[in-house]
Amino acid sequence: MIVDFLYELGIWNWIVFGLVLLMLEILAPGFFFIWFALAALVTGALAFLLGTAAGFGWQLQTVIFLILAVIFVLAGRRFFGVKGKQDEPLLNQRGEQLVGQRATLSEPIVNGRGRIRINDTMWRARGPDLPAGTQVRVVSFDPVNMEVEVAV
């Protein structure tokens, strides 16, 4: 019954399906549904041009849609994917942004642990034992500590 209904719709099922996918792309933009929408619209155009010639039934139309969808997704990723370096590679990686900065120890480093203030934030520091007030440079960052050394 559903197959008969879809068969009676002919090309309109592909056109309507493509337009619905385009609307989904507008409502939830992500540059994803557009490739399936284009595959559906091209399949509808082929169905319109070829009609029922050469056994171009719903089975072959479905296979063509699937093949076109894969081709359009791969082509879209290749031509419109993220290319090159980002403008801000350390965006949202605050600790990594601080590597190389100089700061003053606000608490002494004793047994390898202390605290530094950078801008408005206190950070745990790890490094050689040093008194408070010493100028240090951030060497590396892990999620818990800043590795520091004496600034030269």
Short mmCIF file of C-alpha atoms in Angstrom, two decimals:
data_model
loop_
_atom_site.label_atom_id
_atom_site.label_comp_id
_atom_site.label_asym_id
_atom_site.label_seq_id
_atom_site.Cartn_x
_atom_site.Cartn_y
_atom_site.Cartn_z
CA MET A 1 0.00 0.00 0.00
CA ILE A 2 2.78 2.48 0.91
CA VAL A 3 4.83 1.33 -2.08
CA ASP A 4 1.82 1.89 -4.35
CA PHE A 5 1.29 5.36 -2.85
CA LEU A 6 4.94 6.30 -3.39
CA TYR A 7 4.83 4.89 -6.92
CA GLU A 8 1.75 6.99 -7.71
CA LEU A 9 3.47 10.16 -6.45
CA GLY A 10 6.19 9.71 -9.05
CA ILE A 11 8.72 12.53 -9.09
CA TRP A 12 6.84 14.56 -6.50
CA ASN A 13 8.04 12.41 -3.60
CA TRP A 14 11.66 13.33 -4.43
CA ILE A 15 10.88 17.01 -4.92
CA VAL A 16 8.90 17.23 -1.67
CA PHE A 17 11.55 15.21 0.19
CA GLY A 18 14.27 17.54 -1.13
CA LEU A 19 12.31 20.65 -0.11
CA VAL A 20 11.65 19.24 3.37
CA LEU A 21 15.36 18.58 3.77
CA LEU A 22 16.15 22.13 2.63
CA MET A 23 13.73 23.45 5.27
CA LEU A 24 15.46 21.30 7.89
CA GLU A 25 18.77 22.82 6.84
CA ILE A 26 17.32 26.28 7.34
CA LEU A 27 15.85 25.40 10.74
CA ALA A 28 18.90 23.51 12.00
CA PRO A 29 21.85 24.89 10.05
CA GLY A 30 24.84 22.64 10.06
CA PHE A 31 25.63 22.29 6.38
CA PHE A 32 24.54 18.67 6.47
CA PHE A 33 20.96 18.24 5.23
CA ILE A 34 21.69 20.28 2.13
CA TRP A 35 23.62 17.44 0.50
CA PHE A 36 20.75 14.99 0.94
CA ALA A 37 18.31 17.66 -0.28
CA LEU A 38 20.38 18.16 -3.43
CA ALA A 39 20.52 14.40 -3.99
CA ALA A 40 16.73 14.17 -3.66
CA LEU A 41 16.15 17.12 -6.00
CA VAL A 42 18.55 15.74 -8.63
CA THR A 43 16.87 12.34 -8.36
CA GLY A 44 13.50 14.05 -8.86
CA ALA A 45 14.85 15.90 -11.91
CA LEU A 46 16.18 12.65 -13.37
CA ALA A 47 12.85 10.96 -12.72
CA PHE A 48 11.12 13.84 -14.48
CA LEU A 49 13.43 13.66 -17.50
CA LEU A 50 13.55 9.90 -17.85
CA GLY A 51 10.00 9.13 -16.72
CA THR A 52 9.42 5.40 -16.73
CA ALA A 53 11.85 4.81 -19.57
CA ALA A 54 14.51 2.14 -19.22
CA GLY A 55 13.01 0.71 -16.02
CA PHE A 56 13.54 3.90 -14.03
CA GLY A 57 11.22 2.79 -11.24
CA TRP A 58 11.29 3.66 -7.56
CA GLN A 59 13.91 0.99 -6.84
CA LEU A 60 16.45 2.49 -9.26
CA GLN A 61 15.52 6.00 -8.10
CA THR A 62 16.31 5.00 -4.50
CA VAL A 63 19.68 3.57 -5.52
CA ILE A 64 20.50 6.73 -7.49
CA PHE A 65 19.48 8.88 -4.50
CA LEU A 66 21.77 6.91 -2.18
CA ILE A 67 24.70 7.11 -4.59
CA LEU A 68 24.18 10.84 -5.17
CA ALA A 69 23.87 11.47 -1.43
CA VAL A 70 27.23 9.83 -0.78
CA ILE A 71 28.86 11.71 -3.67
CA PHE A 72 27.43 15.09 -2.57
CA VAL A 73 28.42 14.57 1.08
CA LEU A 74 31.99 13.62 0.14
CA ALA A 75 32.28 16.48 -2.36
CA GLY A 76 30.83 18.94 0.15
CA ARG A 77 33.30 17.88 2.83
CA ARG A 78 36.16 18.19 0.39
CA PHE A 79 35.29 21.61 -1.02
CA PHE A 80 33.58 23.25 1.96
CA GLY A 81 35.32 21.55 4.90
CA VAL A 82 37.60 23.33 7.36
CA LYS A 83 40.83 24.21 5.61
CA GLY A 84 44.15 25.39 6.93
CA LYS A 85 44.80 26.84 10.31
CA GLN A 86 42.23 28.52 12.46
CA ASP A 87 42.53 32.21 13.30
CA GLU A 88 42.70 31.43 17.01
CA PRO A 89 44.15 27.92 17.47
CA LEU A 90 44.25 28.26 21.29
CA LEU A 91 40.73 29.65 21.63
CA ASN A 92 39.06 28.22 24.77
CA GLN A 93 42.38 26.75 25.92
CA ARG A 94 43.24 29.35 28.52
CA GLY A 95 46.06 27.41 30.16
CA GLU A 96 47.79 26.86 26.83
CA GLN A 97 47.51 30.58 26.06
CA LEU A 98 49.51 31.35 29.21
CA VAL A 99 52.56 29.28 28.25
CA GLY A 100 55.50 31.65 27.87
CA GLN A 101 54.02 34.42 30.03
CA ARG A 102 55.86 35.87 33.01
CA ALA A 103 54.28 36.11 36.43
CA THR A 104 55.20 36.71 40.05
CA LEU A 105 54.89 33.96 42.63
CA SER A 106 52.18 34.95 45.10
CA GLU A 107 53.01 32.03 47.38
CA PRO A 108 56.40 30.34 47.62
CA ILE A 109 57.04 27.07 45.86
CA VAL A 110 57.78 24.55 48.63
CA ASN A 111 58.38 20.87 47.85
CA GLY A 112 57.67 21.63 44.21
CA ARG A 113 54.24 23.23 44.77
CA GLY A 114 53.12 26.85 45.03
CA ARG A 115 50.75 29.44 43.53
CA ILE A 116 51.07 32.20 40.97
CA ARG A 117 48.71 34.97 40.00
CA ILE A 118 48.27 35.66 36.31
CA ASN A 119 45.90 38.52 35.57
CA ASP A 120 42.94 37.90 37.88
CA THR A 121 43.37 34.17 38.46
CA MET A 122 45.39 32.16 40.94
CA TRP A 123 47.03 29.07 39.44
CA ARG A 124 48.77 26.14 41.05
CA ALA A 125 52.44 26.19 40.17
CA ARG A 126 54.93 23.36 40.04
CA GLY A 127 58.67 23.84 39.81
CA PRO A 128 61.87 24.30 41.83
CA ASP A 129 61.57 25.68 45.35
CA LEU A 130 61.43 29.48 45.12
CA PRO A 131 60.42 32.29 47.51
CA ALA A 132 57.27 34.38 47.04
CA GLY A 133 57.76 37.41 44.79
CA THR A 134 60.12 35.61 42.37
CA GLN A 135 59.58 36.33 38.68
CA VAL A 136 58.79 33.05 36.87
CA ARG A 137 57.93 32.03 33.34
CA VAL A 138 55.23 29.47 32.51
CA VAL A 139 56.86 26.55 30.69
CA SER A 140 53.93 24.19 30.26
CA PHE A 141 50.40 23.55 31.43
CA ASP A 142 48.47 20.46 32.41
CA PRO A 143 44.87 20.52 33.63
CA VAL A 144 45.98 20.91 37.26
CA ASN A 145 49.29 22.78 37.38
CA MET A 146 51.44 25.32 35.60
CA GLU A 147 55.03 24.22 35.22
CA VAL A 148 57.24 27.23 35.92
CA GLU A 149 60.91 28.15 35.90
CA VAL A 150 62.82 31.22 37.04
CA ALA A 151 62.45 34.01 34.50
CA VAL A 152 65.74 35.22 33.12
#
